[in-house]
PDB file of C-alpha atoms and ligand atoms in Angstrom:
ATOM      1  CA  MET A   1     191.506  86.227 -18.067  1.00 83.00           C
ATOM      2  CA  VAL A   2     188.930  85.558 -15.567  1.00 94.00           C
ATOM      3  CA  ALA A   3     190.289  88.156 -13.193  1.00 96.00           C
ATOM      4  CA  GLY A   4     187.614  90.837 -12.165  1.00 96.00           C
ATOM      5  CA  LYS A   5     185.107  88.944 -13.767  1.00 97.00           C
ATOM      6  CA  ILE A   6     181.611  87.735 -11.753  1.00 98.00           C
ATOM      7  CA  VAL A   7     181.183  83.856 -12.340  1.00 98.00           C
ATOM      8  CA  LEU A   8     178.392  81.733 -11.259  1.00 98.00           C
ATOM      9  CA  VAL A   9     179.041  78.225 -10.702  1.00 99.00           C
ATOM     10  CA  THR A  10     176.162  76.140  -9.960  1.00 99.00           C
ATOM     11  CA  GLY A  11     176.832  73.178  -7.832  1.00 98.00           C
ATOM     12  CA  GLY A  12     179.510  75.236  -6.625  1.00 98.00           C
ATOM     13  CA  GLY A  13     179.350  73.347  -3.003  1.00 98.00           C
ATOM     14  CA  ASN A  14     181.027  70.205  -3.940  1.00 98.00           C
ATOM     15  CA  GLY A  15     183.080  68.186  -6.336  1.00 98.00           C
ATOM     16  CA  ILE A  16     184.053  69.621  -9.749  1.00 98.00           C
ATOM     17  CA  GLY A  17     181.913  72.801  -8.894  1.00 98.00           C
ATOM     18  CA  ARG A  18     183.721  73.380  -5.731  1.00 98.00           C
ATOM     19  CA  ALA A  19     187.357  72.594  -7.349  1.00 98.00           C
ATOM     20  CA  LEU A  20     186.290  75.414 -10.226  1.00 98.00           C
ATOM     21  CA  CYS A  21     185.559  77.822  -7.595  1.00 98.00           C
ATOM     22  CA  ARG A  22     188.845  77.646  -6.141  1.00 98.00           C
ATOM     23  CA  LEU A  23     190.618  77.822  -9.336  1.00 98.00           C
ATOM     24  CA  LEU A  24     188.576  80.737 -10.576  1.00 98.00           C
ATOM     25  CA  ALA A  25     189.024  82.697  -7.116  1.00 98.00           C
ATOM     26  CA  ARG A  26     192.679  82.163  -7.400  1.00 97.00           C
ATOM     27  CA  ASP A  27     192.795  83.816 -10.936  1.00 97.00           C
ATOM     28  CA  GLY A  28     190.993  86.996  -9.338  1.00 97.00           C
ATOM     29  CA  ALA A  29     187.344  86.191 -10.329  1.00 98.00           C
ATOM     30  CA  ARG A  30     184.364  87.259  -8.236  1.00 98.00           C
ATOM     31  CA  VAL A  31     183.062  83.767  -7.690  1.00 98.00           C
ATOM     32  CA  VAL A  32     179.281  83.133  -6.468  1.00 98.00           C
ATOM     33  CA  ALA A  33     178.921  79.183  -5.408  1.00 98.00           C
ATOM     34  CA  ALA A  34     175.529  78.700  -5.993  1.00 98.00           C
ATOM     35  CA  ASP A  35     174.282  75.288  -4.662  1.00 98.00           C
ATOM     36  CA  ARG A  36     170.974  73.621  -3.483  1.00 98.00           C
ATOM     37  CA  VAL A  37     172.633  73.060  -0.099  1.00 98.00           C
ATOM     38  CA  SER A  38     173.615  76.591   1.346  1.00 98.00           C
ATOM     39  CA  THR A  39     176.060  75.176   4.159  1.00 98.00           C
ATOM     40  CA  SER A  40     178.154  73.322   1.113  1.00 98.00           C
ATOM     41  CA  ALA A  41     177.968  76.658  -0.820  1.00 98.00           C
ATOM     42  CA  GLN A  42     179.122  78.628   2.372  1.00 98.00           C
ATOM     43  CA  GLU A  43     182.084  75.999   2.703  1.00 98.00           C
ATOM     44  CA  THR A  44     183.305  76.519  -0.409  1.00 98.00           C
ATOM     45  CA  VAL A  45     183.249  80.478   0.206  1.00 98.00           C
ATOM     46  CA  ASN A  46     184.800  79.950   3.542  1.00 98.00           C
ATOM     47  CA  SER A  47     187.663  78.028   1.844  1.00 98.00           C
ATOM     48  CA  LEU A  48     188.586  80.715  -0.722  1.00 97.00           C
ATOM     49  CA  SER A  49     191.338  82.912   0.222  1.00 92.00           C
ATOM     50  CA  ASN A  50     189.265  86.263   0.462  1.00 93.00           C
ATOM     51  CA  PRO A  51     185.742  85.166   1.378  1.00 96.00           C
ATOM     52  CA  LYS A  52     184.287  88.746   1.431  1.00 95.00           C
ATOM     53  CA  SER A  53     184.947  89.052  -2.188  1.00 96.00           C
ATOM     54  CA  HIS A  54     182.881  85.957  -3.165  1.00 98.00           C
ATOM     55  CA  LEU A  55     179.117  85.165  -2.661  1.00 98.00           C
ATOM     56  CA  ALA A  56     177.689  81.611  -1.167  1.00 98.00           C
ATOM     57  CA  LEU A  57     174.188  81.434  -2.630  1.00 98.00           C
ATOM     58  CA  GLU A  58     171.523  78.858  -1.830  1.00 98.00           C
ATOM     59  CA  LEU A  59     169.837  78.103  -5.030  1.00 98.00           C
ATOM     60  CA  ASP A  60     167.809  75.277  -6.793  1.00 99.00           C
ATOM     61  CA  VAL A  61     168.774  75.366 -10.501  1.00 99.00           C
ATOM     62  CA  SER A  62     165.401  73.158 -11.199  1.00 99.00           C
ATOM     63  CA  ASP A  63     163.166  75.750  -9.668  1.00 98.00           C
ATOM     64  CA  LYS A  64     162.590  79.003 -11.834  1.00 98.00           C
ATOM     65  CA  SER A  65     161.705  81.269  -9.115  1.00 98.00           C
ATOM     66  CA  SER A  66     164.825  80.165  -6.931  1.00 98.00           C
ATOM     67  CA  VAL A  67     167.324  80.849 -10.018  1.00 98.00           C
ATOM     68  CA  GLU A  68     165.615  84.128 -10.530  1.00 98.00           C
ATOM     69  CA  THR A  69     165.952  85.133  -6.933  1.00 98.00           C
ATOM     70  CA  GLY A  70     169.554  84.276  -6.953  1.00 98.00           C
ATOM     71  CA  ILE A  71     170.471  86.281 -10.352  1.00 98.00           C
ATOM     72  CA  LYS A  72     168.816  89.153  -8.270  1.00 98.00           C
ATOM     73  CA  CYS A  73     170.591  88.680  -5.165  1.00 98.00           C
ATOM     74  CA  ILE A  74     173.901  88.466  -7.678  1.00 98.00           C
ATOM     75  CA  ILE A  75     173.101  91.902  -8.970  1.00 98.00           C
ATOM     76  CA  GLU A  76     172.388  93.409  -5.635  1.00 98.00           C
ATOM     77  CA  THR A  77     175.876  92.237  -4.203  1.00 98.00           C
ATOM     78  CA  PHE A  78     178.004  92.907  -7.257  1.00 98.00           C
ATOM     79  CA  LYS A  79     176.207  95.658  -8.928  1.00 97.00           C
ATOM     80  CA  ALA A  80     176.141  93.665 -12.000  1.00 97.00           C
ATOM     81  CA  PRO A  81     175.019  90.203 -13.213  1.00 98.00           C
ATOM     82  CA  PRO A  82     177.404  87.244 -13.829  1.00 98.00           C
ATOM     83  CA  SER A  83     178.989  87.271 -17.355  1.00 98.00           C
ATOM     84  CA  LEU A  84     180.248  83.824 -16.922  1.00 98.00           C
ATOM     85  CA  VAL A  85     178.310  80.935 -15.862  1.00 98.00           C
ATOM     86  CA  ALA A  86     179.254  77.173 -15.179  1.00 99.00           C
ATOM     87  CA  ASN A  87     176.080  74.710 -15.251  1.00 99.00           C
ATOM     88  CA  VAL A  88     178.175  72.211 -13.046  1.00 98.00           C
ATOM     89  CA  ALA A  89     175.015  71.112 -10.909  1.00 98.00           C
ATOM     90  CA  GLY A  90     174.287  67.559 -11.622  1.00 98.00           C
ATOM     91  CA  ILE A  91     172.502  64.522  -9.905  1.00 98.00           C
ATOM     92  CA  THR A  92     172.070  60.857 -10.536  1.00 97.00           C
ATOM     93  CA  ARG A  93     168.955  58.647  -9.758  1.00 97.00           C
ATOM     94  CA  ASP A  94     170.274  55.229 -11.360  1.00 96.00           C
ATOM     95  CA  PHE A  95     167.668  52.435 -12.110  1.00 97.00           C
ATOM     96  CA  PRO A  96     167.380  49.874 -15.185  1.00 98.00           C
ATOM     97  CA  ILE A  97     164.482  51.614 -17.145  1.00 98.00           C
ATOM     98  CA  LEU A  98     161.987  48.762 -16.254  1.00 98.00           C
ATOM     99  CA  GLN A  99     162.602  49.553 -12.509  1.00 98.00           C
ATOM    100  CA  MET A 100     162.654  53.393 -13.140  1.00 98.00           C
ATOM    101  CA  ASN A 101     159.528  55.335 -11.363  1.00 98.00           C
ATOM    102  CA  GLU A 102     158.652  58.669 -13.126  1.00 98.00           C
ATOM    103  CA  ARG A 103     160.187  60.472 -10.189  1.00 98.00           C
ATOM    104  CA  ALA A 104     163.620  59.466 -10.781  1.00 98.00           C
ATOM    105  CA  PHE A 105     163.014  60.051 -14.514  1.00 98.00           C
ATOM    106  CA  THR A 106     161.812  63.765 -14.000  1.00 98.00           C
ATOM    107  CA  ASP A 107     163.917  64.713 -10.998  1.00 98.00           C
ATOM    108  CA  VAL A 108     166.978  63.743 -13.122  1.00 98.00           C
ATOM    109  CA  ILE A 109     166.096  65.674 -16.231  1.00 99.00           C
ATOM    110  CA  ASP A 110     164.624  68.728 -13.876  1.00 99.00           C
ATOM    111  CA  VAL A 111     168.117  69.439 -12.527  1.00 99.00           C
ATOM    112  CA  ASN A 112     170.368  68.361 -15.306  1.00 99.00           C
ATOM    113  CA  LEU A 113     168.786  69.799 -18.274  1.00 99.00           C
ATOM    114  CA  LYS A 114     166.197  71.846 -17.394  1.00 99.00           C
ATOM    115  CA  GLY A 115     168.140  73.564 -14.584  1.00 99.00           C
ATOM    116  CA  THR A 116     170.917  74.338 -17.232  1.00 99.00           C
ATOM    117  CA  PHE A 117     168.005  75.915 -19.266  1.00 99.00           C
ATOM    118  CA  LEU A 118     166.742  78.138 -16.319  1.00 99.00           C
ATOM    119  CA  VAL A 119     170.050  79.046 -15.206  1.00 99.00           C
ATOM    120  CA  THR A 120     171.467  79.826 -18.762  1.00 99.00           C
ATOM    121  CA  GLN A 121     168.228  82.085 -19.722  1.00 98.00           C
ATOM    122  CA  ALA A 122     168.194  83.980 -16.618  1.00 98.00           C
ATOM    123  CA  ALA A 123     171.834  84.736 -16.641  1.00 98.00           C
ATOM    124  CA  VAL A 124     172.028  85.652 -20.281  1.00 98.00           C
ATOM    125  CA  LYS A 125     168.758  87.782 -20.073  1.00 98.00           C
ATOM    126  CA  ALA A 126     170.319  89.878 -17.256  1.00 98.00           C
ATOM    127  CA  LEU A 127     173.582  90.255 -18.948  1.00 98.00           C
ATOM    128  CA  VAL A 128     171.942  91.780 -22.175  1.00 97.00           C
ATOM    129  CA  GLU A 129     169.557  93.927 -19.992  1.00 97.00           C
ATOM    130  CA  HIS A 130     172.877  95.365 -18.108  1.00 96.00           C
ATOM    131  CA  GLY A 131     174.357  96.169 -21.396  1.00 94.00           C
ATOM    132  CA  GLY A 132     176.897  93.446 -20.925  1.00 87.00           C
ATOM    133  CA  LYS A 133     178.301  91.242 -23.655  1.00 83.00           C
ATOM    134  CA  ASP A 134     181.681  89.032 -23.805  1.00 91.00           C
ATOM    135  CA  GLY A 135     179.858  86.770 -21.722  1.00 98.00           C
ATOM    136  CA  ALA A 136     180.660  82.788 -21.597  1.00 98.00           C
ATOM    137  CA  VAL A 137     178.457  79.764 -20.625  1.00 98.00           C
ATOM    138  CA  VAL A 138     180.049  76.257 -19.666  1.00 99.00           C
ATOM    139  CA  ASN A 139     177.805  73.318 -19.610  1.00 99.00           C
ATOM    140  CA  VAL A 140     178.703  70.234 -18.000  1.00 98.00           C
ATOM    141  CA  SER A 141     177.308  66.923 -19.867  1.00 98.00           C
ATOM    142  CA  SER A 142     178.647  63.225 -19.566  1.00 98.00           C
ATOM    143  CA  ILE A 143     180.436  60.528 -21.166  1.00 97.00           C
ATOM    144  CA  SER A 144     176.907  58.635 -20.366  1.00 97.00           C
ATOM    145  CA  SER A 145     175.601  60.781 -22.742  1.00 98.00           C
ATOM    146  CA  LYS A 146     176.676  58.231 -25.170  1.00 96.00           C
ATOM    147  CA  GLY A 147     174.268  55.609 -23.270  1.00 96.00           C
ATOM    148  CA  ASN A 148     174.982  53.644 -20.127  1.00 94.00           C
ATOM    149  CA  TYR A 149     173.350  50.783 -18.277  1.00 94.00           C
ATOM    150  CA  GLY A 150     171.131  52.014 -15.711  1.00 95.00           C
ATOM    151  CA  GLN A 151     171.301  55.698 -16.619  1.00 97.00           C
ATOM    152  CA  ALA A 152     168.434  56.148 -19.196  1.00 98.00           C
ATOM    153  CA  ASN A 153     167.430  59.636 -17.208  1.00 98.00           C
ATOM    154  CA  TYR A 154     171.020  60.414 -16.874  1.00 98.00           C
ATOM    155  CA  SER A 155     172.087  60.024 -20.367  1.00 98.00           C
ATOM    156  CA  ALA A 156     169.008  61.564 -21.787  1.00 98.00           C
ATOM    157  CA  SER A 157     169.797  64.416 -19.723  1.00 99.00           C
ATOM    158  CA  LYS A 158     173.466  65.001 -20.615  1.00 98.00           C
ATOM    159  CA  ALA A 159     172.592  64.424 -24.567  1.00 98.00           C
ATOM    160  CA  GLY A 160     170.136  66.911 -23.842  1.00 98.00           C
ATOM    161  CA  VAL A 161     172.548  69.471 -22.442  1.00 99.00           C
ATOM    162  CA  GLU A 162     175.006  68.814 -25.433  1.00 98.00           C
ATOM    163  CA  ALA A 163     172.231  69.589 -27.878  1.00 98.00           C
ATOM    164  CA  PHE A 164     170.932  72.690 -25.522  1.00 99.00           C
ATOM    165  CA  THR A 165     174.870  73.848 -25.667  1.00 99.00           C
ATOM    166  CA  LYS A 166     174.951  73.568 -29.869  1.00 98.00           C
ATOM    167  CA  THR A 167     171.275  75.726 -29.710  1.00 98.00           C
ATOM    168  CA  ALA A 168     172.445  78.401 -27.343  1.00 98.00           C
ATOM    169  CA  ALA A 169     175.561  78.842 -29.047  1.00 98.00           C
ATOM    170  CA  ILE A 170     173.972  79.635 -32.471  1.00 98.00           C
ATOM    171  CA  GLU A 171     171.305  82.003 -30.666  1.00 98.00           C
ATOM    172  CA  PHE A 172     173.740  83.919 -28.578  1.00 98.00           C
ATOM    173  CA  ALA A 173     176.554  84.135 -30.706  1.00 98.00           C
ATOM    174  CA  LYS A 174     175.193  87.783 -32.013  1.00 97.00           C
ATOM    175  CA  LEU A 175     174.768  88.528 -28.107  1.00 97.00           C
ATOM    176  CA  GLY A 176     178.558  87.940 -27.823  1.00 97.00           C
ATOM    177  CA  VAL A 177     178.039  84.889 -25.575  1.00 98.00           C
ATOM    178  CA  ARG A 178     179.958  82.082 -26.045  1.00 98.00           C
ATOM    179  CA  VAL A 179     178.408  78.389 -25.164  1.00 98.00           C
ATOM    180  CA  ASN A 180     180.630  75.390 -24.837  1.00 99.00           C
ATOM    181  CA  CYS A 181     180.278  71.898 -23.067  1.00 98.00           C
ATOM    182  CA  VAL A 182     182.888  69.837 -21.424  1.00 98.00           C
ATOM    183  CA  MET A 183     182.047  65.984 -20.946  1.00 98.00           C
ATOM    184  CA  PRO A 184     183.483  64.543 -18.288  1.00 98.00           C
ATOM    185  CA  GLY A 185     184.651  60.926 -17.894  1.00 97.00           C
ATOM    186  CA  PHE A 186     184.656  59.039 -14.123  1.00 96.00           C
ATOM    187  CA  THR A 187     185.716  61.764 -11.788  1.00 97.00           C
ATOM    188  CA  GLN A 188     186.743  61.318  -8.175  1.00 97.00           C
ATOM    189  CA  THR A 189     184.011  62.801  -6.349  1.00 97.00           C
ATOM    190  CA  ALA A 190     180.740  62.346  -4.020  1.00 95.00           C
ATOM    191  CA  MET A 191     178.800  61.556  -7.059  1.00 94.00           C
ATOM    192  CA  VAL A 192     180.634  58.264  -7.897  1.00 92.00           C
ATOM    193  CA  GLU A 193     181.267  57.206  -4.220  1.00 91.00           C
ATOM    194  CA  THR A 194     178.424  54.637  -4.365  1.00 89.00           C
ATOM    195  CA  VAL A 195     179.562  53.126  -7.770  1.00 91.00           C
ATOM    196  CA  PRO A 196     180.058  49.381  -7.148  1.00 91.00           C
ATOM    197  CA  GLU A 197     183.601  48.333  -7.225  1.00 93.00           C
ATOM    198  CA  LYS A 198     183.399  45.923  -9.845  1.00 93.00           C
ATOM    199  CA  VAL A 199     181.881  48.843 -12.367  1.00 92.00           C
ATOM    200  CA  LYS A 200     184.876  50.986 -11.191  1.00 94.00           C
ATOM    201  CA  GLN A 201     187.387  48.169 -12.464  1.00 95.00           C
ATOM    202  CA  LYS A 202     185.342  47.951 -15.698  1.00 94.00           C
ATOM    203  CA  VAL A 203     185.533  51.925 -16.127  1.00 94.00           C
ATOM    204  CA  LEU A 204     189.516  51.682 -15.375  1.00 96.00           C
ATOM    205  CA  MET A 205     189.651  48.959 -17.997  1.00 96.00           C
ATOM    206  CA  MET A 206     188.152  51.124 -20.666  1.00 95.00           C
ATOM    207  CA  THR A 207     190.225  54.172 -19.844  1.00 97.00           C
ATOM    208  CA  PRO A 208     193.595  54.496 -21.403  1.00 98.00           C
ATOM    209  CA  LEU A 209     195.106  56.687 -18.963  1.00 98.00           C
ATOM    210  CA  LYS A 210     193.827  53.859 -16.045  1.00 97.00           C
ATOM    211  CA  ARG A 211     193.103  56.141 -13.344  1.00 97.00           C
ATOM    212  CA  PHE A 212     189.978  58.570 -12.711  1.00 97.00           C
ATOM    213  CA  GLY A 213     189.571  62.162 -12.934  1.00 98.00           C
ATOM    214  CA  GLN A 214     190.370  64.591 -10.381  1.00 98.00           C
ATOM    215  CA  PRO A 215     187.619  67.513 -10.199  1.00 98.00           C
ATOM    216  CA  GLU A 216     190.479  70.036 -10.581  1.00 98.00           C
ATOM    217  CA  GLU A 217     191.298  68.504 -13.982  1.00 98.00           C
ATOM    218  CA  LEU A 218     187.473  69.067 -15.000  1.00 98.00           C
ATOM    219  CA  ALA A 219     188.040  72.601 -13.348  1.00 98.00           C
ATOM    220  CA  GLU A 220     191.113  73.590 -15.616  1.00 98.00           C
ATOM    221  CA  VAL A 221     189.059  72.934 -18.540  1.00 98.00           C
ATOM    222  CA  ILE A 222     186.085  74.617 -17.825  1.00 98.00           C
ATOM    223  CA  ALA A 223     187.998  77.816 -16.603  1.00 98.00           C
ATOM    224  CA  PHE A 224     189.666  77.694 -20.011  1.00 98.00           C
ATOM    225  CA  LEU A 225     186.184  77.611 -21.684  1.00 98.00           C
ATOM    226  CA  LEU A 226     185.116  80.328 -19.543  1.00 98.00           C
ATOM    227  CA  SER A 227     188.089  82.482 -20.070  1.00 98.00           C
ATOM    228  CA  ASP A 228     188.815  84.329 -23.547  1.00 96.00           C
ATOM    229  CA  LYS A 229     191.645  81.927 -23.954  1.00 97.00           C
ATOM    230  CA  SER A 230     189.163  80.288 -26.003  1.00 98.00           C
ATOM    231  CA  SER A 231     187.553  83.364 -27.645  1.00 98.00           C
ATOM    232  CA  PHE A 232     187.083  81.553 -31.121  1.00 98.00           C
ATOM    233  CA  MET A 233     185.521  78.153 -29.384  1.00 98.00           C
ATOM    234  CA  THR A 234     181.495  77.974 -29.403  1.00 98.00           C
ATOM    235  CA  GLY A 235     179.182  75.149 -29.552  1.00 98.00           C
ATOM    236  CA  ALA A 236     182.241  72.828 -28.782  1.00 98.00           C
ATOM    237  CA  LYS A 237     182.204  69.566 -26.689  1.00 98.00           C
ATOM    238  CA  VAL A 238     185.548  68.682 -25.248  1.00 98.00           C
ATOM    239  CA  LYS A 239     185.954  65.237 -23.781  1.00 98.00           C
ATOM    240  CA  VAL A 240     188.121  64.846 -20.538  1.00 98.00           C
ATOM    241  CA  THR A 241     187.976  61.455 -20.051  1.00 98.00           C
ATOM    242  CA  GLY A 242     191.257  59.973 -19.837  1.00 98.00           C
ATOM    243  CA  GLY A 243     190.988  58.625 -23.297  1.00 97.00           C
ATOM    244  CA  MET A 244     187.969  56.456 -22.566  1.00 95.00           C
TER     245      MET A 244
HETATM  246  N1  NAD B   1     181.768  62.567 -11.077  1.00 70.60           N
HETATM  247  C1  NAD B   1     181.872  62.007 -12.403  1.00 70.60           C
HETATM  248  O1  NAD B   1     182.140  61.199 -12.398  1.00 70.60           O
HETATM  249  C2  NAD B   1     180.902  63.081 -13.680  1.00 70.60           C
HETATM  250  C3  NAD B   1     181.111  62.236 -14.570  1.00 70.60           C
HETATM  251  C4  NAD B   1     180.434  62.837 -15.695  1.00 70.60           C
HETATM  252  C5  NAD B   1     179.576  64.158 -15.695  1.00 70.60           C
HETATM  253  N2  NAD B   1     179.820  64.387 -14.059  1.00 70.60           N
HETATM  254  C6  NAD B   1     178.950  65.885 -13.932  1.00 70.60           C
HETATM  255  O2  NAD B   1     179.372  66.897 -13.379  1.00 70.60           O
HETATM  256  C7  NAD B   1     178.551  67.567 -12.589  1.00 70.60           C
HETATM  257  C8  NAD B   1     179.372  68.025 -11.332  1.00 70.60           C
HETATM  258  O3  NAD B   1     179.386  66.371 -10.549  1.00 70.60           O
HETATM  259  P1  NAD B   1     180.179  66.311  -9.337  1.00 70.60           P
HETATM  260  O4  NAD B   1     180.805  64.761  -9.647  1.00 70.60           O
HETATM  261  O5  NAD B   1     181.169  67.238  -9.045  1.00 70.60           O
HETATM  262  O6  NAD B   1     179.025  65.759  -8.263  1.00 70.60           O
HETATM  263  P2  NAD B   1     178.823  66.152  -6.740  1.00 70.60           P
HETATM  264  O7  NAD B   1     177.757  65.551  -6.351  1.00 70.60           O
HETATM  265  O8  NAD B   1     180.419  66.184  -5.982  1.00 70.60           O
HETATM  266  O9  NAD B   1     178.358  67.741  -6.907  1.00 70.60           O
HETATM  267  C9  NAD B   1     177.312  68.355  -7.231  1.00 70.60           C
HETATM  268  C10 NAD B   1     176.624  69.529  -6.364  1.00 70.60           C
HETATM  269  O10 NAD B   1     175.549  69.718  -7.212  1.00 70.60           O
HETATM  270  C11 NAD B   1     174.495  70.229  -6.196  1.00 70.60           C
HETATM  271  N3  NAD B   1     173.207  70.060  -6.761  1.00 70.60           N
HETATM  272  C12 NAD B   1     172.520  69.091  -6.781  1.00 70.60           C
HETATM  273  N4  NAD B   1     171.135  69.503  -7.092  1.00 70.60           N
HETATM  274  C13 NAD B   1     171.196  70.873  -7.227  1.00 70.60           C
HETATM  275  C14 NAD B   1     170.047  71.740  -7.565  1.00 70.60           C
HETATM  276  N5  NAD B   1     168.882  71.289  -8.045  1.00 70.60           N
HETATM  277  N6  NAD B   1     170.432  73.165  -7.778  1.00 70.60           N
HETATM  278  C15 NAD B   1     171.927  73.343  -7.258  1.00 70.60           C
HETATM  279  N7  NAD B   1     172.583  72.584  -6.671  1.00 70.60           N
HETATM  280  C16 NAD B   1     172.437  71.199  -6.804  1.00 70.60           C
HETATM  281  C17 NAD B   1     174.943  69.483  -5.236  1.00 70.60           C
HETATM  282  O11 NAD B   1     174.522  70.037  -3.950  1.00 70.60           O
HETATM  283  C18 NAD B   1     176.505  69.348  -5.022  1.00 70.60           C
HETATM  284  O12 NAD B   1     177.065  70.376  -4.294  1.00 70.60           O
HETATM  285  C19 NAD B   1     177.392  67.060 -12.649  1.00 70.60           C
HETATM  286  O13 NAD B   1     176.700  67.895 -13.712  1.00 70.60           O
HETATM  287  C20 NAD B   1     177.677  65.623 -12.951  1.00 70.60           C
HETATM  288  O14 NAD B   1     176.488  65.017 -13.668  1.00 70.60           O
HETATM  289  C21 NAD B   1     180.437  64.113 -12.939  1.00 70.60           C
END
């Protein structure tokens, strides 16, 4: 279902993005692991069974020229733009609002929300210019989009990603590009390593499955939304939270 397709995965150097790259490569896709940290992207590609069929890309999703250069590089490498895009890159900078400086707010909005816009816009533009159709974009929001103590910046960015997804789904339907969103709950990656034990126990109490998600479990759902197995889905938000 994704075999032979070119898939751009941002945040492909770690966590959910890396798990997604591995799953897509196993299923025959040509994977572009794009990450701000080039060594992490390269490590991901090196871990795939045929690294030469894939591409590691240093790319900052919050920087328009970096995104445009990245798309050009994909076209040069594969002679076509990606038809599938997973906007997985994301950051947190947690502080209660009264202690949050402007930088912590804008950095999170720039990566999580503006980055999703820049990558989606550049990739879909390139797809259209190359006469491609049957594309799919999957964005990653968060259970925190509902509001979470200390995460005003992150919650707002992820609520924005959900709204952006719905509008993109409406605008791109005529282009044959579906746009959906996954909403992860607490998932065992580097992003949550510094969360205090007390908070983790509280999250577990609110999670009916009584455990945290694994990156591979998120990757499965994102891969489904990228593939034509989900051909009648667009503008959807899928919760992957262990029931939280
Ligand atoms: N882990 C969780 O519990 C959880 C919960 C809800 C949502 N999410 C979301 O899932 C996504 C993946 O998170 P994760 O847990 O795998 O995190 P992670 O920290 O393990 O991986 C994120 C990756 O994104 C990359 N990245 C950061 N800024 C970037 C930029 N400007 N340009 C390109 N790459 C950049 C990082 O280098 C890293 O490799 C994020 O969007 C995150 O907000 C995670």
